[in-house]
XYZ file of C-alpha atoms in Angstrom:
426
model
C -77.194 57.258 -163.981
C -74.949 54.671 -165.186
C -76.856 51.228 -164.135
C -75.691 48.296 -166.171
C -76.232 45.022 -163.427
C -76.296 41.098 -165.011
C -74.019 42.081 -168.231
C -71.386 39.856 -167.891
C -68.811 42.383 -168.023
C -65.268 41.522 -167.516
C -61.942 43.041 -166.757
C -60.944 46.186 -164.391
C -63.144 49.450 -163.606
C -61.118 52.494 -166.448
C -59.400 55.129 -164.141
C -61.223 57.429 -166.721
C -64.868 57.442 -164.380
C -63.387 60.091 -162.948
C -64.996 62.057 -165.156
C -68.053 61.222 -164.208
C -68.176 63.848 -161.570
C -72.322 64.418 -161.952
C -73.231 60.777 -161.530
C -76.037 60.018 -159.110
C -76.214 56.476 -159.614
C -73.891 53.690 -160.403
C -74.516 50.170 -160.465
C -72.685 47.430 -162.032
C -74.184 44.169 -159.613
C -73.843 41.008 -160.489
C -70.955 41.117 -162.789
C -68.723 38.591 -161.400
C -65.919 38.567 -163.714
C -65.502 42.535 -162.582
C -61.614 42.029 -160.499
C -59.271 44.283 -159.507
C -59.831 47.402 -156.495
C -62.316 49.781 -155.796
C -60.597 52.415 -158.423
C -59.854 56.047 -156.473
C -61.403 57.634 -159.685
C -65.091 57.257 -157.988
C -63.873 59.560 -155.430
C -64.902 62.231 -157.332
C -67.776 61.550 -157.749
C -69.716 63.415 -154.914
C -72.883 63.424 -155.949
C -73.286 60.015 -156.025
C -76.335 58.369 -154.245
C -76.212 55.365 -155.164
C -72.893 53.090 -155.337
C -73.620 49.216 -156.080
C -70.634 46.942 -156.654
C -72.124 43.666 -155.138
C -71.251 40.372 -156.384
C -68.295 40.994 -158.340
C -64.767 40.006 -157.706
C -63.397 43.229 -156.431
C -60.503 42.662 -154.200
C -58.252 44.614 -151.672
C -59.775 46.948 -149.048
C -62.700 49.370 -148.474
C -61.400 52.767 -149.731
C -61.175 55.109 -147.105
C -62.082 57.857 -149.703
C -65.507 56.515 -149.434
C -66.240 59.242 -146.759
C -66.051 61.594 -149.639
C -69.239 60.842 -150.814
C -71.487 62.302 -148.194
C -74.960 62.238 -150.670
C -74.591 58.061 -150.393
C -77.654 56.640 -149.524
C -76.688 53.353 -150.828
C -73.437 51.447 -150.784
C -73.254 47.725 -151.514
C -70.129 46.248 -151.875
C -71.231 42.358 -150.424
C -70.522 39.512 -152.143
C -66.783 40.382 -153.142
C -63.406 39.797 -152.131
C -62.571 42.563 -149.490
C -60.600 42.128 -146.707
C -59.280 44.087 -143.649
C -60.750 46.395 -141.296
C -64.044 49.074 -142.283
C -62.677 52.758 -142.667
C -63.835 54.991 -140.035
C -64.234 57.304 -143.222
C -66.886 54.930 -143.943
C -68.620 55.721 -140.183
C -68.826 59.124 -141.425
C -71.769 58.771 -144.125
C -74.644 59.566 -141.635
C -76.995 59.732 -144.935
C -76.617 55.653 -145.728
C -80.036 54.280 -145.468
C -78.930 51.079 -147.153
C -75.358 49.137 -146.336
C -74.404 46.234 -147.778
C -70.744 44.965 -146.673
C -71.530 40.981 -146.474
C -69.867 38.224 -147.444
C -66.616 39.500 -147.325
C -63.636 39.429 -144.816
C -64.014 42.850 -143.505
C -63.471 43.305 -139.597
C -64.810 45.504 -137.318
C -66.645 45.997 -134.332
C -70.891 46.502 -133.932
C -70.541 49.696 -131.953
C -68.712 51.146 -135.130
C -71.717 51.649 -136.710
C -73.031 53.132 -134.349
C -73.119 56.812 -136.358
C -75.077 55.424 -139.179
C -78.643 56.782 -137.560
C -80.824 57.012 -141.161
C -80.292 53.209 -141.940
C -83.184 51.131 -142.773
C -81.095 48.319 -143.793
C -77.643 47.145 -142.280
C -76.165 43.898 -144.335
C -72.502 42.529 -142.366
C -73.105 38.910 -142.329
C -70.213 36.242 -143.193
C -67.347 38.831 -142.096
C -65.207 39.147 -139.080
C -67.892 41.569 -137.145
C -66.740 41.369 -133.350
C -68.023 42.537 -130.099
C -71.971 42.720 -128.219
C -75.315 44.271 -128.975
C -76.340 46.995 -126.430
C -79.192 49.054 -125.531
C -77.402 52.167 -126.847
C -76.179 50.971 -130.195
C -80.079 49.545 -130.601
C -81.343 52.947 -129.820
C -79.023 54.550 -132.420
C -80.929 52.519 -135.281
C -84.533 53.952 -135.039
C -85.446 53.625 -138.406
C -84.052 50.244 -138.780
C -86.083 47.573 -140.988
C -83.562 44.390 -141.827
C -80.869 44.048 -139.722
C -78.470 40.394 -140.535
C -75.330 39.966 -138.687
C -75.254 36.073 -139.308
C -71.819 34.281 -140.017
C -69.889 36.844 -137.384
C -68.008 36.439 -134.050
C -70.518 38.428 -132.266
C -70.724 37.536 -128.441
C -72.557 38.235 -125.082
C -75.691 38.190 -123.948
C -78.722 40.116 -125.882
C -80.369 43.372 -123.983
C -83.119 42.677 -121.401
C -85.433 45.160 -123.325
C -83.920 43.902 -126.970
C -87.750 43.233 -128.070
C -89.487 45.544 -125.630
C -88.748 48.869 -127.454
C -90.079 51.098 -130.153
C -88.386 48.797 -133.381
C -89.512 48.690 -136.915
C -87.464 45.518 -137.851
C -89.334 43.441 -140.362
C -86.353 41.076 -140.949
C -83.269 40.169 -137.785
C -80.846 37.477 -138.158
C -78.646 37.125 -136.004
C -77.878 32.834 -136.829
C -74.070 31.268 -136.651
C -72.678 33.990 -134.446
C -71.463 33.030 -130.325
C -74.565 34.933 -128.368
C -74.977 33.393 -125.254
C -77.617 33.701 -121.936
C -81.339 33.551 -122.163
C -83.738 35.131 -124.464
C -84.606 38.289 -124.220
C -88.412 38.097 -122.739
C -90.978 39.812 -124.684
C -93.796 41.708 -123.808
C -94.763 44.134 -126.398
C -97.102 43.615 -129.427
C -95.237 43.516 -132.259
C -97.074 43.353 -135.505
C -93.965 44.298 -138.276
C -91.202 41.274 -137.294
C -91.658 38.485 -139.887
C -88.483 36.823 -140.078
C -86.379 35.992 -137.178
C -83.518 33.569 -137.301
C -81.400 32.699 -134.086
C -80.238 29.354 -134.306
C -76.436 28.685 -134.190
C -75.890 30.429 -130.784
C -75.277 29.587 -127.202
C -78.785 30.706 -125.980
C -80.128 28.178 -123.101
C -82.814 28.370 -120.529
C -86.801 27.262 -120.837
C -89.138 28.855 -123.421
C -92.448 29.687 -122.789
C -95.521 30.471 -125.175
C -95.320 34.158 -123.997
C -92.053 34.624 -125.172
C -93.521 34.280 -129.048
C -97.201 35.286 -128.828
C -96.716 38.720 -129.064
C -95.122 38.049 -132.148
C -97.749 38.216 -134.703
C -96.528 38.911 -137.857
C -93.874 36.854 -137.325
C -93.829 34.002 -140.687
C -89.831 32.222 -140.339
C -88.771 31.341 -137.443
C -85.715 29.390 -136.209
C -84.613 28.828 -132.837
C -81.939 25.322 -133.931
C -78.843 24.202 -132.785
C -79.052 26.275 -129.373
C -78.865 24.819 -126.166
C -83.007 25.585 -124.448
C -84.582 23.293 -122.708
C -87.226 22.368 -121.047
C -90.622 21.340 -122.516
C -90.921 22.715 -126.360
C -92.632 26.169 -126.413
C -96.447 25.808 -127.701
C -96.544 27.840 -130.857
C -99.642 26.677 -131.851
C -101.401 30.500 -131.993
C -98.508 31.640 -134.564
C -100.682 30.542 -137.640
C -98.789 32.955 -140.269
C -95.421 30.896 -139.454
C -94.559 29.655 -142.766
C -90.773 28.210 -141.739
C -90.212 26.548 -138.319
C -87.388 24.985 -137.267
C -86.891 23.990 -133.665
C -84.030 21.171 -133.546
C -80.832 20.513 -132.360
C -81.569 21.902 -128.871
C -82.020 19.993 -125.285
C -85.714 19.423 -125.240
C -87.248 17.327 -123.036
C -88.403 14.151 -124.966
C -91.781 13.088 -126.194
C -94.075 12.564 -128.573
C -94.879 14.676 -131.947
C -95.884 17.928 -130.394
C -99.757 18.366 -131.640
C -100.137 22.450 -131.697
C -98.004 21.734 -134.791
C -100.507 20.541 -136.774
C -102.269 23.712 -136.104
C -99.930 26.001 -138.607
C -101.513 24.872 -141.387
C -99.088 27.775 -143.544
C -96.037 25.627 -142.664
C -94.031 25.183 -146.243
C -90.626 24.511 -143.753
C -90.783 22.208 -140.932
C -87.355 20.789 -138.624
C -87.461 18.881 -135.659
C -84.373 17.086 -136.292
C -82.475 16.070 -133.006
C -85.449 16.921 -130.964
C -85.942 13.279 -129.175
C -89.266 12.461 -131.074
C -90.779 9.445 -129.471
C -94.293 7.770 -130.715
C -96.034 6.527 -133.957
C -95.468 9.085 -137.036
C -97.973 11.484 -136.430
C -100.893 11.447 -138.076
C -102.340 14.971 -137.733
C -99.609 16.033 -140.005
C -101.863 15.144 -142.783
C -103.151 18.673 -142.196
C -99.945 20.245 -143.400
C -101.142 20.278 -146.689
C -98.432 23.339 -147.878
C -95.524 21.243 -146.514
C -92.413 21.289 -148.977
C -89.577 20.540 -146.277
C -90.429 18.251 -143.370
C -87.305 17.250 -141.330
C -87.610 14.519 -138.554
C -84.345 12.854 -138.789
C -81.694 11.904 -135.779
C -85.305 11.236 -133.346
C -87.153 8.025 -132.052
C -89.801 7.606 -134.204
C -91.579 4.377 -134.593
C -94.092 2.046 -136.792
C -94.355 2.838 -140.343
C -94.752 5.885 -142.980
C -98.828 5.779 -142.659
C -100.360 5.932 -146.199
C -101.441 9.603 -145.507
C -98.225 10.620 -146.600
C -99.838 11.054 -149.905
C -101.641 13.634 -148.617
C -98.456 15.930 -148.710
C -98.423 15.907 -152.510
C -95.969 19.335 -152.775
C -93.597 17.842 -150.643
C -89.775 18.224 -151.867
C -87.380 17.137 -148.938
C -88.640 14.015 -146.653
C -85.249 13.559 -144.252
C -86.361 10.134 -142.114
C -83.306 8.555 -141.166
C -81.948 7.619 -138.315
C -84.945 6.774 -136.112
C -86.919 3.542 -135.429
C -89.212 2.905 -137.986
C -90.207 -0.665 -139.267
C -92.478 -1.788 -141.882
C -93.218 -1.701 -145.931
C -92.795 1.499 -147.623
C -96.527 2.460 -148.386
C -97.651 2.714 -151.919
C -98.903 5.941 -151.609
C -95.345 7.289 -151.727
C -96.188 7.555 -155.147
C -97.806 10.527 -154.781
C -95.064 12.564 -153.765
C -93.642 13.229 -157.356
C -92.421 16.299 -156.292
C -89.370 14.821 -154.348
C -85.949 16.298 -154.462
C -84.733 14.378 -151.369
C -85.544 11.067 -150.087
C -83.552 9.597 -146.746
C -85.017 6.761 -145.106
C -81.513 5.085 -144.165
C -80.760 3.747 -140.719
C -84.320 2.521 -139.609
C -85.683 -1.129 -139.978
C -87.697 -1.075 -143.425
C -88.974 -3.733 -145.324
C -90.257 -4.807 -149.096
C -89.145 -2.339 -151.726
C -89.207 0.797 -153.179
C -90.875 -0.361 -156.496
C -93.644 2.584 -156.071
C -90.767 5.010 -157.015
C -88.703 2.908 -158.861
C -91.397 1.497 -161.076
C -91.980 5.380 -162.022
C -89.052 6.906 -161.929
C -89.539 9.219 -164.682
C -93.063 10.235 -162.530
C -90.548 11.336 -160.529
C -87.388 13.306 -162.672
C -86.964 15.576 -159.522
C -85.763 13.117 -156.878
C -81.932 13.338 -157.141
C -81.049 11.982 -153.622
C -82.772 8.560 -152.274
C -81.237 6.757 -149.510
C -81.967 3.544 -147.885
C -81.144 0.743 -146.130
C -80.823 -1.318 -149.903
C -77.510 -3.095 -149.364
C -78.940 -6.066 -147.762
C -82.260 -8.284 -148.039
C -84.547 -6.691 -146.422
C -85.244 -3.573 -148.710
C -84.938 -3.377 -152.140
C -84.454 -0.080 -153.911
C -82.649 -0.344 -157.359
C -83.023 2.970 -158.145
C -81.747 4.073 -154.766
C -78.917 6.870 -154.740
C -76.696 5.391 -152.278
C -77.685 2.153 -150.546
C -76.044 1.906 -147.171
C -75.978 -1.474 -144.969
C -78.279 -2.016 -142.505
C -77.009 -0.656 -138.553
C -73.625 1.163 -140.721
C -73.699 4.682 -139.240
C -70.781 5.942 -141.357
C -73.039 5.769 -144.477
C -74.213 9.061 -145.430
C -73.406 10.179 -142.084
C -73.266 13.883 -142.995
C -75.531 16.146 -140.521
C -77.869 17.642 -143.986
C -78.367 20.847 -141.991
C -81.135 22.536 -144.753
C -81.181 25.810 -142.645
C -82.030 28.927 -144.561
C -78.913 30.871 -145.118
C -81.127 33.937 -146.991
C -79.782 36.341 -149.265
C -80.950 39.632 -148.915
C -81.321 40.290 -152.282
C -84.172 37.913 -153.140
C -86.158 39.158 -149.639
C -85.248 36.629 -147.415
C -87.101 33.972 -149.255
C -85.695 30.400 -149.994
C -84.082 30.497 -153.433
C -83.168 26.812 -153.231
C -82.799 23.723 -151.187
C -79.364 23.404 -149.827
C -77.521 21.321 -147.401
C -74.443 21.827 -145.198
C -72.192 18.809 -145.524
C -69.514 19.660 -143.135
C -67.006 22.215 -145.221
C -69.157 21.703 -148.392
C -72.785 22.574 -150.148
C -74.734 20.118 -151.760
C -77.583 21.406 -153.499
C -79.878 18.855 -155.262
């Protein structure tokens, strides 16, 4: 085994590995200042099981000599700078039970991988991965546990029986890609699925409670910036759901759906764009685990009610753009956990001196925007103070999606926001 990952080594892989013809393992992850290509010196090594180049800077193509190294079990080569099409060589290592090829600009089409029968975990997303998900190529994956194709140009609609079939995925994202048509209906228990991610397609049509109940494992879930209608799906039964986010779709409008407050687990919770209407809820209180709550672009009215306190681990409170009125409540002061703050583009009043007054209470918060430019609100310690009714201040969409990284298990890492071309993390 040579495994030396996180040791900030630097420079070109020798040509002289090729003597390294017994090696079973190899791993050099996380090294980004490792450039050049792939060397053809690890072609000889054929007993290799494990090959783990991710996050370096490798550049160039995917070797085709890969398919000489039929023991490979693992291969992860995400997170560099390859480019151009897969090698069919690669199709040919029916013993991968782990591939990692994300986060490159590799091309090639789903049914390629079709051969790849052992694999428990199949990594493409954020390359040029083309073409539609059938029954057959599903059936070809038995023992499959994680399966993320985010970022790609895949298309078409998603198999009637897609959920209604002997599948041991734990993990399926399938966000930012063009899949179209209505979801797949399902009907079979399923107690292994615990994150799905879908948002960032072109699925429409009504959703139901049935299509989710049978999902009972299931802890992240997101469904945004789709195109279903209807009357929001009651999810209230799905108590282990730990991430929710349901915005950016064609709802039907109305008031702060109430089964919500039932997930008392919720850390994660988006409703952005959703056509909110009413008073600021007041069962939310009973979200005491909420560290993301995400209302903005809705019609909420009245003020923040004091129980806001209540949610003492919140991190990210995104308010703006709705109808609110009122003074700030001083229990606002509680949250000294804050990392984001946006309250812009409503009709608030007073000031913001239970923050201000303490701002070293409160050495997280590096984003707080208001409506501080005029007279009615004053925030001196305000990030960005916008005039009141000016919709080109901070105007940016702050999409906080997960984006996951297989790598730390699909959990949040950290807060980040989509600004258009750019990241901003706080």
């Amino acid at each position: 085994s040579l495994f030396v990952p996180h040791n900030n080594l630097v420079g070109t892989l020798p040509g002289e590995l090729q003597h390294l013809d017994r090696l079973e393992i190899f791993a050099l992850e996380h090294n980004p200042d490792l450039t050049g290509t792939i060397p053809r010196g690890l072609s000889g090594m054929e007993s290799l099981r494990r090959l783990a180049l991710q996050w370096c800077s490798f550049t160039g193509v995917v070797p085709t000599w890969i398919g000489k190294m039929p023991s490979l079990s693992f291969l992860g080569l995400g997170n560099n700078l390859l480019e151009g099409p897969v090698p069919k060589e690669l199709f040919t290592l029916t013993n991968l039970q782990l591939l990692g090829l994300d986060d490159n600009a590799l091309s090639a089409q789903i049914s390629d991988f079709y051969p790849l029968s052992n694999l428990r975990s199949l990594y493409l997303e954020d390359n040029n991965i083309t073409g539609t998900i059938s029954e057959a190529l599903l059936a070809s994956w038995p023992r499959l546990q994680e399966l993320d194709l985010s970022g790609n140009k895949l298309s078409g609609e998603l198999p009637d029986n897609f959920f209604n079939h002997e599948m041991h995925l734990v993990v399926l994202d399938l966000h930012d890609n063009e899949f179209s048509g209505e979801l797949p209906s399902n009907t079979w228990e399923n107690d292994e699925l615990e994150f799905l991610a879908l948002h960032g397609n072109k699925f429409r049509g009504t959703l139901t409670t049935e299509d989710f109940i049978k999902f009972k494992a299931l802890r992240h879930l997101d469904i945004s910036h789709n195109r279903f209608g209807g009357e929001m799906p009651n999810l209230g039964t799905m108590n282990r759901l730990e991430y929710l986010f349901l915005g950016g779709n064609g709802f039907a409008s109305g008031p702060f759906p109430t089964w919500i407050t039932e997930l008392t687990n919720l850390r994660e919770l988006s409703l952005k764009g959703s056509s909110v209407t009413g008073e600021f809820p007041a069962a939310i209180n009973y979200l005491s685990n909420l560290e993301f709550l995400d209302l903005h672009f809705n019609k909420i009215e009245g003020s923040i009610p004091s129980f806001i306190g209540f949610l003492s681990g919140l991190k990210h409170l995104l308010l703006k753009n709705n109808q609110m009125t009122g003074q700030l409540p001083t229990e606002l002061d509680h949250l000294t956990n804050l990392e984001v703050l946006l309250l812009e583009q409503n009709n608030f009043s007073g000031d913001a001196n239970m923050i201000c007054s303490q701002k070293e209470s409160f050495d997280a918060l590096t984003m707080f925007v208001s409506d501080c430019a005029g007279e009615k609100l004053n925030c001196p310690c305000c990030s960005i103070c916008c005039e009141e009714g000016d919709k080109t201040c901070n105007a940016f969409d702050w999409e906080g999606n997960l984006d996951p990284i297989w790598e730390y298990g699909f959990k949040r890492e950290r807060y980040s926001y989509e600004q258009g071309p750019k990241m901003w993390v706080p």
